[in-house]
PDB file of C-alpha atoms in Angstrom:
ATOM      1  CA  GLY A   1       5.503  19.710 -28.143  1.00  0.00           C
ATOM      2  CA  SER A   2       4.913  16.451 -26.290  1.00  0.00           C
ATOM      3  CA  VAL A   3       2.074  14.441 -24.801  1.00  0.00           C
ATOM      4  CA  ALA A   4       1.704  11.321 -22.669  1.00  0.00           C
ATOM      5  CA  ASP A   5      -1.197   9.104 -23.739  1.00  0.00           C
ATOM      6  CA  LEU A   6      -2.158   7.356 -20.495  1.00  0.00           C
ATOM      7  CA  GLY A   7      -4.051   4.135 -21.126  1.00  0.00           C
ATOM      8  CA  CYS A   8      -3.325   4.101 -24.853  1.00  0.00           C
ATOM      9  CA  GLY A   9      -4.868   0.740 -25.816  1.00  0.00           C
ATOM     10  CA  LEU A  10      -3.811  -0.101 -29.359  1.00  0.00           C
ATOM     11  CA  GLY A  11      -2.506   3.430 -29.796  1.00  0.00           C
ATOM     12  CA  ALA A  12      -4.996   5.055 -32.188  1.00  0.00           C
ATOM     13  CA  ASP A  13      -4.857   8.418 -30.395  1.00  0.00           C
ATOM     14  CA  THR A  14      -1.106   8.034 -29.869  1.00  0.00           C
ATOM     15  CA  LEU A  15      -0.674   7.527 -33.602  1.00  0.00           C
ATOM     16  CA  ALA A  16      -2.635  10.710 -34.328  1.00  0.00           C
ATOM     17  CA  PHE A  17      -0.412  12.669 -31.929  1.00  0.00           C
ATOM     18  CA  ALA A  18       2.719  11.228 -33.541  1.00  0.00           C
ATOM     19  CA  ARG A  19       1.483  12.079 -37.030  1.00  0.00           C
ATOM     20  CA  ALA A  20       0.942  15.641 -35.809  1.00  0.00           C
ATOM     21  CA  GLY A  21       4.671  15.833 -35.004  1.00  0.00           C
ATOM     22  CA  LEU A  22       4.480  15.504 -31.224  1.00  0.00           C
ATOM     23  CA  CYS A  23       6.851  13.558 -29.050  1.00  0.00           C
ATOM     24  CA  VAL A  24       4.604  10.877 -27.545  1.00  0.00           C
ATOM     25  CA  LEU A  25       4.885   8.506 -24.598  1.00  0.00           C
ATOM     26  CA  ALA A  26       2.105   5.927 -24.469  1.00  0.00           C
ATOM     27  CA  VAL A  27       1.357   3.989 -21.276  1.00  0.00           C
ATOM     28  CA  GLU A  28      -0.620   0.736 -21.314  1.00  0.00           C
ATOM     29  CA  ILE A  29      -1.096  -1.714 -18.437  1.00  0.00           C
ATOM     30  CA  ASP A  30      -1.544  -4.851 -20.579  1.00  0.00           C
ATOM     31  CA  PRO A  31       1.780  -6.068 -22.049  1.00  0.00           C
ATOM     32  CA  HIS A  32       0.215  -7.697 -25.110  1.00  0.00           C
ATOM     33  CA  THR A  33      -1.816  -4.585 -25.977  1.00  0.00           C
ATOM     34  CA  ALA A  34       1.275  -2.431 -25.387  1.00  0.00           C
ATOM     35  CA  ALA A  35       3.228  -4.608 -27.853  1.00  0.00           C
ATOM     36  CA  CYS A  36       0.527  -4.017 -30.481  1.00  0.00           C
ATOM     37  CA  ALA A  37       0.644  -0.270 -29.826  1.00  0.00           C
ATOM     38  CA  ALA A  38       4.438  -0.320 -30.200  1.00  0.00           C
ATOM     39  CA  ALA A  39       4.058  -2.092 -33.543  1.00  0.00           C
ATOM     40  CA  ASN A  40       1.592   0.524 -34.706  1.00  0.00           C
ATOM     41  CA  LEU A  41       4.036   3.287 -33.739  1.00  0.00           C
ATOM     42  CA  ARG A  42       7.183   1.681 -35.148  1.00  0.00           C
ATOM     43  CA  SER A  43       7.514   4.320 -37.908  1.00  0.00           C
ATOM     44  CA  PHE A  44       7.765   7.188 -35.411  1.00  0.00           C
ATOM     45  CA  PRO A  45      11.107   7.472 -33.575  1.00  0.00           C
ATOM     46  CA  ASP A  46       9.713  10.106 -31.188  1.00  0.00           C
ATOM     47  CA  ALA A  47       7.007   7.757 -29.936  1.00  0.00           C
ATOM     48  CA  ARG A  48       7.489   4.980 -27.423  1.00  0.00           C
ATOM     49  CA  VAL A  49       5.298   2.706 -25.363  1.00  0.00           C
ATOM     50  CA  LEU A  50       5.704   1.991 -21.652  1.00  0.00           C
ATOM     51  CA  VAL A  51       4.030  -0.896 -19.838  1.00  0.00           C
ATOM     52  CA  GLY A  52       2.696   0.526 -16.601  1.00  0.00           C
ATOM     53  CA  ASP A  53      -0.260   1.292 -14.356  1.00  0.00           C
ATOM     54  CA  VAL A  54      -1.577   4.812 -14.887  1.00  0.00           C
ATOM     55  CA  GLU A  55      -2.878   4.899 -11.304  1.00  0.00           C
ATOM     56  CA  GLN A  56       0.669   4.542  -9.970  1.00  0.00           C
ATOM     57  CA  LEU A  57       2.286   7.180 -12.197  1.00  0.00           C
ATOM     58  CA  GLU A  58       3.227  10.739 -11.378  1.00  0.00           C
ATOM     59  CA  PRO A  59       3.504  13.280 -14.226  1.00  0.00           C
ATOM     60  CA  GLY A  60       7.128  13.975 -13.285  1.00  0.00           C
ATOM     61  CA  GLN A  61       8.034  10.375 -14.153  1.00  0.00           C
ATOM     62  CA  LEU A  62       6.940  10.807 -17.770  1.00  0.00           C
ATOM     63  CA  ARG A  63       9.788  11.746 -20.100  1.00  0.00           C
ATOM     64  CA  CYS A  64      10.428  12.171 -23.809  1.00  0.00           C
ATOM     65  CA  PRO A  65      13.094   9.982 -25.437  1.00  0.00           C
ATOM     66  CA  ASP A  66      15.508  12.921 -25.099  1.00  0.00           C
ATOM     67  CA  GLY A  67      14.839  13.141 -21.345  1.00  0.00           C
ATOM     68  CA  GLY A  68      12.611  16.222 -21.466  1.00  0.00           C
ATOM     69  CA  ALA A  69       9.454  16.372 -19.382  1.00  0.00           C
ATOM     70  CA  MET A  70       6.077  15.733 -21.002  1.00  0.00           C
ATOM     71  CA  THR A  71       4.184  18.969 -21.500  1.00  0.00           C
ATOM     72  CA  ALA A  72       0.636  17.554 -21.638  1.00  0.00           C
ATOM     73  CA  LEU A  73      -1.429  14.485 -20.717  1.00  0.00           C
ATOM     74  CA  TRP A  74      -4.186  12.700 -22.622  1.00  0.00           C
ATOM     75  CA  LEU A  75      -6.473  10.030 -21.162  1.00  0.00           C
ATOM     76  CA  ASP A  76      -9.221   7.871 -22.624  1.00  0.00           C
ATOM     77  CA  PRO A  77     -10.465   5.875 -19.608  1.00  0.00           C
ATOM     78  CA  ALA A  78     -11.769   2.360 -20.250  1.00  0.00           C
ATOM     79  CA  ARG A  79     -15.520   2.307 -19.755  1.00  0.00           C
ATOM     80  CA  ARG A  80     -16.419  -1.389 -20.027  1.00  0.00           C
ATOM     81  CA  GLU A  81     -17.044  -3.867 -17.240  1.00  0.00           C
ATOM     82  CA  SER A  82     -15.285  -7.167 -17.136  1.00  0.00           C
ATOM     83  CA  GLY A  83     -16.793  -9.808 -19.371  1.00  0.00           C
ATOM     84  CA  ARG A  84     -16.302 -11.422 -22.736  1.00  0.00           C
ATOM     85  CA  GLY A  85     -17.792 -10.808 -26.149  1.00  0.00           C
ATOM     86  CA  ARG A  86     -21.364  -9.545 -26.108  1.00  0.00           C
ATOM     87  CA  THR A  87     -21.585  -9.893 -22.331  1.00  0.00           C
ATOM     88  CA  ARG A  88     -19.318  -6.853 -21.869  1.00  0.00           C
ATOM     89  CA  GLN A  89     -21.373  -3.814 -20.934  1.00  0.00           C
ATOM     90  CA  ARG A  90     -20.579  -0.127 -20.857  1.00  0.00           C
ATOM     91  CA  ILE A  91     -20.514   1.496 -17.427  1.00  0.00           C
ATOM     92  CA  PHE A  92     -21.437   5.067 -16.521  1.00  0.00           C
ATOM     93  CA  ASP A  93     -20.029   5.623 -13.020  1.00  0.00           C
ATOM     94  CA  PRO A  94     -16.810   7.657 -13.603  1.00  0.00           C
ATOM     95  CA  GLU A  95     -15.247   6.193 -10.480  1.00  0.00           C
ATOM     96  CA  ALA A  96     -15.620   2.718 -12.019  1.00  0.00           C
ATOM     97  CA  PHE A  97     -13.604   3.741 -15.083  1.00  0.00           C
ATOM     98  CA  SER A  98      -9.999   2.689 -15.563  1.00  0.00           C
ATOM     99  CA  PRO A  99      -8.345   4.843 -14.378  1.00  0.00           C
ATOM    100  CA  PRO A 100     -11.010   6.069 -11.911  1.00  0.00           C
ATOM    101  CA  PHE A 101     -12.135   9.674 -12.091  1.00  0.00           C
ATOM    102  CA  SER A 102     -10.474  10.390  -8.732  1.00  0.00           C
ATOM    103  CA  VAL A 103      -7.107   9.596 -10.355  1.00  0.00           C
ATOM    104  CA  ILE A 104      -7.957  11.941 -13.225  1.00  0.00           C
ATOM    105  CA  ARG A 105      -8.777  14.717 -10.744  1.00  0.00           C
ATOM    106  CA  ARG A 106      -5.500  14.064  -8.930  1.00  0.00           C
ATOM    107  CA  LEU A 107      -3.531  14.398 -12.156  1.00  0.00           C
ATOM    108  CA  ALA A 108      -5.389  17.569 -13.090  1.00  0.00           C
ATOM    109  CA  ALA A 109      -4.606  19.050  -9.672  1.00  0.00           C
ATOM    110  CA  THR A 110      -0.881  18.987 -10.538  1.00  0.00           C
ATOM    111  CA  GLY A 111      -1.540  21.782 -13.039  1.00  0.00           C
ATOM    112  CA  VAL A 112      -0.359  19.881 -16.118  1.00  0.00           C
ATOM    113  CA  PRO A 113      -2.302  20.676 -19.322  1.00  0.00           C
ATOM    114  CA  MET A 114      -4.613  17.725 -19.807  1.00  0.00           C
ATOM    115  CA  GLY A 115      -7.438  16.397 -21.972  1.00  0.00           C
ATOM    116  CA  VAL A 116      -9.711  13.514 -20.974  1.00  0.00           C
ATOM    117  CA  LYS A 117     -11.983  11.745 -23.461  1.00  0.00           C
ATOM    118  CA  MET A 118     -15.233  10.624 -21.820  1.00  0.00           C
ATOM    119  CA  GLY A 119     -18.454   9.064 -23.063  1.00  0.00           C
ATOM    120  CA  PRO A 120     -20.938  11.663 -24.366  1.00  0.00           C
ATOM    121  CA  GLY A 121     -23.564  10.528 -21.868  1.00  0.00           C
ATOM    122  CA  MET A 122     -21.489  11.616 -18.866  1.00  0.00           C
ATOM    123  CA  ASP A 123     -23.583  13.275 -16.188  1.00  0.00           C
ATOM    124  CA  ARG A 124     -23.006  17.017 -16.471  1.00  0.00           C
ATOM    125  CA  ALA A 125     -23.176  17.294 -12.669  1.00  0.00           C
ATOM    126  CA  ALA A 126     -20.022  15.144 -12.422  1.00  0.00           C
ATOM    127  CA  ILE A 127     -17.933  17.531 -14.536  1.00  0.00           C
ATOM    128  CA  PRO A 128     -15.426  19.485 -12.426  1.00  0.00           C
ATOM    129  CA  PRO A 129     -16.045  23.258 -12.434  1.00  0.00           C
ATOM    130  CA  GLU A 130     -12.433  23.965 -13.390  1.00  0.00           C
ATOM    131  CA  ALA A 131     -12.724  22.037 -16.665  1.00  0.00           C
ATOM    132  CA  THR A 132     -14.019  23.092 -20.070  1.00  0.00           C
ATOM    133  CA  ALA A 133     -16.336  20.293 -21.241  1.00  0.00           C
ATOM    134  CA  GLU A 134     -16.542  19.904 -25.015  1.00  0.00           C
ATOM    135  CA  TRP A 135     -19.203  17.662 -26.542  1.00  0.00           C
ATOM    136  CA  VAL A 136     -18.227  16.638 -30.073  1.00  0.00           C
ATOM    137  CA  SER A 137     -20.539  15.400 -32.804  1.00  0.00           C
ATOM    138  CA  HIS A 138     -19.259  13.969 -36.067  1.00  0.00           C
ATOM    139  CA  GLY A 139     -21.522  13.602 -39.067  1.00  0.00           C
ATOM    140  CA  GLY A 140     -24.564  13.964 -36.810  1.00  0.00           C
ATOM    141  CA  ASP A 141     -23.482  11.451 -34.136  1.00  0.00           C
ATOM    142  CA  VAL A 142     -22.304  12.578 -30.695  1.00  0.00           C
ATOM    143  CA  VAL A 143     -19.059  10.690 -30.180  1.00  0.00           C
ATOM    144  CA  GLU A 144     -17.474  12.048 -27.003  1.00  0.00           C
ATOM    145  CA  VAL A 145     -17.167  14.741 -24.388  1.00  0.00           C
ATOM    146  CA  VAL A 146     -13.617  15.920 -23.774  1.00  0.00           C
ATOM    147  CA  LEU A 147     -12.715  17.549 -20.462  1.00  0.00           C
ATOM    148  CA  TRP A 148      -9.944  20.112 -20.872  1.00  0.00           C
ATOM    149  CA  PHE A 149      -7.974  21.054 -17.768  1.00  0.00           C
ATOM    150  CA  ASN A 150      -5.507  23.783 -16.824  1.00  0.00           C
ATOM    151  CA  ALA A 151      -3.835  25.475 -19.820  1.00  0.00           C
ATOM    152  CA  LEU A 152      -6.044  23.494 -22.240  1.00  0.00           C
ATOM    153  CA  ALA A 153      -9.254  24.773 -20.640  1.00  0.00           C
ATOM    154  CA  THR A 154     -10.777  27.796 -22.396  1.00  0.00           C
ATOM    155  CA  PRO A 155     -11.064  30.744 -19.990  1.00  0.00           C
ATOM    156  CA  GLY A 156     -14.675  31.696 -19.401  1.00  0.00           C
ATOM    157  CA  VAL A 157     -16.097  28.586 -21.107  1.00  0.00           C
ATOM    158  CA  ARG A 158     -17.739  25.839 -19.025  1.00  0.00           C
ATOM    159  CA  ARG A 159     -19.569  24.010 -21.825  1.00  0.00           C
ATOM    160  CA  ARG A 160     -18.857  23.734 -25.540  1.00  0.00           C
ATOM    161  CA  ALA A 161     -20.639  21.999 -28.400  1.00  0.00           C
ATOM    162  CA  THR A 162     -18.451  21.313 -31.436  1.00  0.00           C
ATOM    163  CA  VAL A 163     -20.291  20.177 -34.547  1.00  0.00           C
ATOM    164  CA  LEU A 164     -18.014  18.465 -37.089  1.00  0.00           C
ATOM    165  CA  GLY A 165     -18.878  17.664 -40.686  1.00  0.00           C
ATOM    166  CA  PRO A 166     -19.114  14.124 -42.057  1.00  0.00           C
ATOM    167  CA  ASP A 167     -15.585  13.772 -43.529  1.00  0.00           C
ATOM    168  CA  PRO A 168     -13.814  11.114 -41.384  1.00  0.00           C
ATOM    169  CA  LEU A 169     -10.316  12.049 -42.549  1.00  0.00           C
ATOM    170  CA  VAL A 170     -10.507  15.851 -42.478  1.00  0.00           C
ATOM    171  CA  PRO A 171     -13.070  16.716 -39.802  1.00  0.00           C
ATOM    172  CA  ARG A 172     -14.173  20.320 -40.237  1.00  0.00           C
ATOM    173  CA  ALA A 173     -15.841  22.302 -37.477  1.00  0.00           C
ATOM    174  CA  LEU A 174     -19.176  23.488 -38.846  1.00  0.00           C
ATOM    175  CA  HIS A 175     -20.125  25.293 -35.655  1.00  0.00           C
ATOM    176  CA  VAL A 176     -18.826  25.846 -32.130  1.00  0.00           C
ATOM    177  CA  LEU A 177     -21.230  26.941 -29.405  1.00  0.00           C
ATOM    178  CA  ASP A 178     -19.921  28.050 -26.001  1.00  0.00           C
ATOM    179  CA  SER A 179     -21.535  28.751 -22.642  1.00  0.00           C
ATOM    180  CA  PRO A 180     -19.803  30.463 -19.699  1.00  0.00           C
ATOM    181  CA  VAL A 181     -21.984  28.857 -17.024  1.00  0.00           C
ATOM    182  CA  ALA A 182     -22.850  25.374 -15.809  1.00  0.00           C
ATOM    183  CA  ALA A 183     -26.001  23.778 -17.199  1.00  0.00           C
ATOM    184  CA  GLU A 184     -27.946  24.258 -13.955  1.00  0.00           C
ATOM    185  CA  GLN A 185     -27.213  28.005 -14.151  1.00  0.00           C
ATOM    186  CA  GLU A 186     -28.522  28.343 -17.716  1.00  0.00           C
ATOM    187  CA  PRO A 187     -31.612  30.609 -17.827  1.00  0.00           C
ATOM    188  CA  ALA A 188     -34.801  28.791 -18.780  1.00  0.00           C
ATOM    189  CA  ALA A 189     -35.830  29.024 -22.424  1.00  0.00           C
ATOM    190  CA  PRO A 190     -39.315  30.284 -23.314  1.00  0.00           C
ATOM    191  CA  VAL A 191     -41.954  27.630 -23.966  1.00  0.00           C
ATOM    192  CA  GLY A 192     -44.952  27.811 -26.286  1.00  0.00           C
ATOM    193  CA  PRO A 193     -47.181  26.074 -28.848  1.00  0.00           C
ATOM    194  CA  PRO A 194     -46.039  24.861 -32.289  1.00  0.00           C
ATOM    195  CA  GLY A 195     -45.203  27.415 -34.946  1.00  0.00           C
ATOM    196  CA  ALA A 196     -44.707  26.888 -38.652  1.00  0.00           C
ATOM    197  CA  TYR A 197     -41.323  25.178 -38.273  1.00  0.00           C
ATOM    198  CA  LEU A 198     -39.650  22.699 -35.933  1.00  0.00           C
ATOM    199  CA  TYR A 199     -35.932  22.616 -35.239  1.00  0.00           C
ATOM    200  CA  GLU A 200     -34.017  19.528 -34.139  1.00  0.00           C
ATOM    201  CA  PRO A 201     -30.711  20.562 -32.509  1.00  0.00           C
ATOM    202  CA  ASP A 202     -27.502  18.671 -33.170  1.00  0.00           C
ATOM    203  CA  GLY A 203     -26.840  16.093 -30.470  1.00  0.00           C
ATOM    204  CA  ALA A 204     -23.786  17.962 -29.168  1.00  0.00           C
ATOM    205  CA  VAL A 205     -25.959  21.021 -28.569  1.00  0.00           C
ATOM    206  CA  ILE A 206     -28.464  18.889 -26.652  1.00  0.00           C
ATOM    207  CA  ARG A 207     -25.856  17.044 -24.584  1.00  0.00           C
ATOM    208  CA  SER A 208     -24.116  20.292 -23.648  1.00  0.00           C
ATOM    209  CA  GLY A 209     -27.434  21.774 -22.498  1.00  0.00           C
ATOM    210  CA  GLN A 210     -27.456  24.671 -24.970  1.00  0.00           C
ATOM    211  CA  VAL A 211     -30.840  24.252 -26.656  1.00  0.00           C
ATOM    212  CA  ARG A 212     -31.817  27.695 -25.375  1.00  0.00           C
ATOM    213  CA  ALA A 213     -29.229  29.190 -27.738  1.00  0.00           C
ATOM    214  CA  LEU A 214     -31.071  27.624 -30.668  1.00  0.00           C
ATOM    215  CA  ALA A 215     -34.368  29.169 -29.556  1.00  0.00           C
ATOM    216  CA  GLU A 216     -32.679  32.565 -29.461  1.00  0.00           C
ATOM    217  CA  ALA A 217     -31.033  32.059 -32.857  1.00  0.00           C
ATOM    218  CA  VAL A 218     -34.313  31.332 -34.643  1.00  0.00           C
ATOM    219  CA  ASP A 219     -36.479  33.755 -32.633  1.00  0.00           C
ATOM    220  CA  GLY A 220     -38.458  30.802 -31.320  1.00  0.00           C
ATOM    221  CA  HIS A 221     -39.202  28.794 -28.194  1.00  0.00           C
ATOM    222  CA  LEU A 222     -39.262  25.252 -26.861  1.00  0.00           C
ATOM    223  CA  LEU A 223     -42.332  23.100 -27.243  1.00  0.00           C
ATOM    224  CA  ASP A 224     -41.676  21.729 -23.763  1.00  0.00           C
ATOM    225  CA  GLU A 225     -38.990  22.672 -21.239  1.00  0.00           C
ATOM    226  CA  ARG A 226     -37.902  19.008 -21.030  1.00  0.00           C
ATOM    227  CA  ILE A 227     -37.917  18.269 -24.770  1.00  0.00           C
ATOM    228  CA  ALA A 228     -35.216  19.399 -27.213  1.00  0.00           C
ATOM    229  CA  TYR A 229     -37.527  20.587 -29.989  1.00  0.00           C
ATOM    230  CA  VAL A 230     -37.562  24.278 -30.845  1.00  0.00           C
ATOM    231  CA  THR A 231     -40.392  25.831 -32.837  1.00  0.00           C
ATOM    232  CA  SER A 232     -40.533  29.107 -34.724  1.00  0.00           C
ATOM    233  CA  ASP A 233     -42.403  30.875 -37.500  1.00  0.00           C
ATOM    234  CA  ASP A 234     -39.082  31.598 -39.232  1.00  0.00           C
ATOM    235  CA  ALA A 235     -37.019  29.186 -41.323  1.00  0.00           C
ATOM    236  CA  ARG A 236     -33.259  29.489 -40.843  1.00  0.00           C
ATOM    237  CA  GLU A 237     -30.442  27.437 -42.319  1.00  0.00           C
ATOM    238  CA  LEU A 238     -28.073  26.357 -39.546  1.00  0.00           C
ATOM    239  CA  ASP A 239     -25.137  23.953 -39.405  1.00  0.00           C
ATOM    240  CA  TRP A 240     -26.050  22.917 -35.851  1.00  0.00           C
ATOM    241  CA  ALA A 241     -29.767  22.210 -36.164  1.00  0.00           C
ATOM    242  CA  ARG A 242     -32.142  20.679 -38.677  1.00  0.00           C
ATOM    243  CA  CYS A 243     -35.158  22.703 -39.729  1.00  0.00           C
ATOM    244  CA  TRP A 244     -38.470  21.044 -40.625  1.00  0.00           C
ATOM    245  CA  ARG A 245     -41.567  22.673 -42.067  1.00  0.00           C
ATOM    246  CA  ILE A 246     -44.739  21.421 -40.416  1.00  0.00           C
ATOM    247  CA  ALA A 247     -46.896  20.278 -43.322  1.00  0.00           C
ATOM    248  CA  ALA A 248     -49.689  18.736 -41.232  1.00  0.00           C
ATOM    249  CA  ARG A 249     -50.636  17.980 -37.640  1.00  0.00           C
ATOM    250  CA  LEU A 250     -52.195  14.573 -36.979  1.00  0.00           C
ATOM    251  CA  PRO A 251     -53.570  13.038 -33.772  1.00  0.00           C
ATOM    252  CA  LEU A 252     -51.203  10.557 -32.211  1.00  0.00           C
ATOM    253  CA  HIS A 253     -53.583   7.666 -32.951  1.00  0.00           C
ATOM    254  CA  GLU A 254     -52.314   4.672 -34.870  1.00  0.00           C
ATOM    255  CA  LYS A 255     -55.507   4.199 -36.920  1.00  0.00           C
ATOM    256  CA  THR A 256     -55.493   7.852 -37.968  1.00  0.00           C
ATOM    257  CA  LEU A 257     -51.841   7.706 -38.912  1.00  0.00           C
ATOM    258  CA  ARG A 258     -52.285   4.464 -40.862  1.00  0.00           C
ATOM    259  CA  ARG A 259     -55.167   5.994 -42.815  1.00  0.00           C
ATOM    260  CA  TRP A 260     -53.078   9.091 -43.602  1.00  0.00           C
ATOM    261  CA  VAL A 261     -50.183   6.914 -44.802  1.00  0.00           C
ATOM    262  CA  ARG A 262     -52.515   4.918 -47.050  1.00  0.00           C
ATOM    263  CA  GLU A 263     -54.353   7.939 -48.457  1.00  0.00           C
ATOM    264  CA  HIS A 264     -51.117   9.732 -49.306  1.00  0.00           C
ATOM    265  CA  GLY A 265     -49.467   6.749 -50.962  1.00  0.00           C
ATOM    266  CA  VAL A 266     -46.601   6.628 -48.495  1.00  0.00           C
ATOM    267  CA  THR A 267     -44.383   3.568 -48.946  1.00  0.00           C
ATOM    268  CA  SER A 268     -41.258   4.789 -47.105  1.00  0.00           C
ATOM    269  CA  LEU A 269     -41.421   6.327 -43.667  1.00  0.00           C
ATOM    270  CA  THR A 270     -39.167   7.906 -41.033  1.00  0.00           C
ATOM    271  CA  VAL A 271     -40.587   8.199 -37.522  1.00  0.00           C
ATOM    272  CA  LYS A 272     -38.973  10.474 -34.929  1.00  0.00           C
ATOM    273  CA  LYS A 273     -40.166  11.061 -31.386  1.00  0.00           C
ATOM    274  CA  ARG A 274     -39.404  12.956 -28.195  1.00  0.00           C
ATOM    275  CA  GLY A 275     -41.376  12.995 -24.992  1.00  0.00           C
ATOM    276  CA  VAL A 276     -43.983  10.385 -25.952  1.00  0.00           C
ATOM    277  CA  ASP A 277     -44.198   6.651 -25.366  1.00  0.00           C
ATOM    278  CA  VAL A 278     -43.604   5.521 -28.945  1.00  0.00           C
ATOM    279  CA  VAL A 279     -41.116   3.023 -30.349  1.00  0.00           C
ATOM    280  CA  PRO A 280     -40.363   4.595 -33.749  1.00  0.00           C
ATOM    281  CA  GLU A 281     -39.305   1.445 -35.599  1.00  0.00           C
ATOM    282  CA  ARG A 282     -42.277  -0.541 -34.307  1.00  0.00           C
ATOM    283  CA  LEU A 283     -44.735   2.221 -35.232  1.00  0.00           C
ATOM    284  CA  ARG A 284     -43.139   2.567 -38.658  1.00  0.00           C
ATOM    285  CA  ARG A 285     -43.620  -1.143 -39.373  1.00  0.00           C
ATOM    286  CA  ARG A 286     -47.257  -1.057 -38.311  1.00  0.00           C
ATOM    287  CA  LEU A 287     -48.067   2.050 -40.330  1.00  0.00           C
ATOM    288  CA  LEU A 288     -46.500   0.581 -43.474  1.00  0.00           C
ATOM    289  CA  ALA A 289     -48.057  -2.875 -43.058  1.00  0.00           C
ATOM    290  CA  GLY A 290     -49.671  -3.788 -46.366  1.00  0.00           C
ATOM    291  CA  ALA A 291     -48.244  -0.802 -48.260  1.00  0.00           C
ATOM    292  CA  SER A 292     -46.960  -1.574 -51.740  1.00  0.00           C
ATOM    293  CA  ARG A 293     -43.186  -1.080 -51.798  1.00  0.00           C
ATOM    294  CA  GLY A 294     -42.253  -2.854 -54.991  1.00  0.00           C
ATOM    295  CA  PRO A 295     -40.558  -1.281 -58.036  1.00  0.00           C
ATOM    296  CA  GLY A 296     -42.806   1.134 -59.820  1.00  0.00           C
ATOM    297  CA  SER A 297     -45.221   1.391 -56.897  1.00  0.00           C
ATOM    298  CA  GLY A 298     -45.128   5.171 -57.229  1.00  0.00           C
ATOM    299  CA  GLY A 299     -44.975   5.666 -53.465  1.00  0.00           C
ATOM    300  CA  ARG A 300     -43.535   8.574 -51.583  1.00  0.00           C
ATOM    301  CA  HIS A 301     -41.403   9.095 -48.492  1.00  0.00           C
ATOM    302  CA  ALA A 302     -42.691  10.898 -45.419  1.00  0.00           C
ATOM    303  CA  THR A 303     -41.287  11.918 -42.051  1.00  0.00           C
ATOM    304  CA  LEU A 304     -43.463  11.859 -38.939  1.00  0.00           C
ATOM    305  CA  LEU A 305     -42.382  13.588 -35.762  1.00  0.00           C
ATOM    306  CA  ALA A 306     -44.275  12.611 -32.591  1.00  0.00           C
ATOM    307  CA  THR A 307     -44.057  14.829 -29.528  1.00  0.00           C
ATOM    308  CA  ARG A 308     -46.012  16.677 -26.834  1.00  0.00           C
ATOM    309  CA  TRP A 309     -46.447  20.178 -25.410  1.00  0.00           C
ATOM    310  CA  ASP A 310     -48.568  21.994 -22.847  1.00  0.00           C
ATOM    311  CA  GLU A 311     -51.410  24.389 -23.546  1.00  0.00           C
ATOM    312  CA  PRO A 312     -53.869  26.083 -21.152  1.00  0.00           C
ATOM    313  CA  GLY A 313     -56.322  23.252 -21.769  1.00  0.00           C
ATOM    314  CA  GLY A 314     -53.752  20.604 -20.812  1.00  0.00           C
ATOM    315  CA  GLU A 315     -51.086  18.458 -22.410  1.00  0.00           C
ATOM    316  CA  GLN A 316     -51.271  18.097 -26.179  1.00  0.00           C
ATOM    317  CA  ARG A 317     -49.823  15.228 -28.211  1.00  0.00           C
ATOM    318  CA  ALA A 318     -49.526  15.086 -31.958  1.00  0.00           C
ATOM    319  CA  CYS A 319     -47.675  13.575 -34.857  1.00  0.00           C
ATOM    320  CA  PHE A 320     -46.375  16.250 -37.208  1.00  0.00           C
ATOM    321  CA  VAL A 321     -45.847  15.539 -40.885  1.00  0.00           C
ATOM    322  CA  VAL A 322     -42.624  17.438 -41.534  1.00  0.00           C
ATOM    323  CA  GLU A 323     -40.587  18.306 -44.596  1.00  0.00           C
ATOM    324  CA  PRO A 324     -36.900  19.244 -44.457  1.00  0.00           C
ATOM    325  CA  VAL A 325     -36.054  22.876 -45.181  1.00  0.00           C
TER     326      VAL A 325
END
């Protein structure tokens, strides 16, 4: 029924909670930012903004306007170093966040239901074992990992990948994939040579370390244990992975690729890569250099996928010409 948004910024999350009918207390350390958040929340009588330092607060101090205790906490720690304009850089050490991760752990230890929005690149080893970690992708982009504590944690679930559709106003869960164990306890997926199809998992599946589940779902295997490409001889339609048919296998040599592009009249190109030292945009420009791209040129689009895998004779590298299934 109520939630305290600790470190609310301009109040975007607070506003979403208020629109959902919750009693909301937002806490922001900067008075000017807090004033903006209060302005954004002015239409909601059950929402108020408090100027304060999250690191100095105790959950028992947080109250609804009617005096009742807050029943849940929400935090979105600031993850930028000091600086101005383009000089500001994102940081990755959770203890350097504001509030620091040690404060988050202290709040979680009180037993209050709590959600914490973190950057999707958070080191999985830093995730507390008592939390359910949920990586969320929206329209194909991984946007966050949320750590759920106490009553908001899902019993028996350590890692979750939630794949949302592209609608920004009504996000719909296309697929939810759960794992009961930590990533380092996940059994190794089988590895083998390329089949007829390649699968590219959704980013949330990759970040949550659940690529093995994709291999099982398509009766396939990984190309390489360190690369998130799954291959299979079966084509399956999935909401949480993209399936490509391998139309051709080309050596990963620029001259060979340029000749193939020219011979096939390719004037528009997408280059993807994993596990090889290739800069996709740079390679794309070089392969298309001199290609006719004007109106009526009659060209075609192609997708090249560069990667590597191991075979008994040694490491293999190739550029696959792939077509979406």
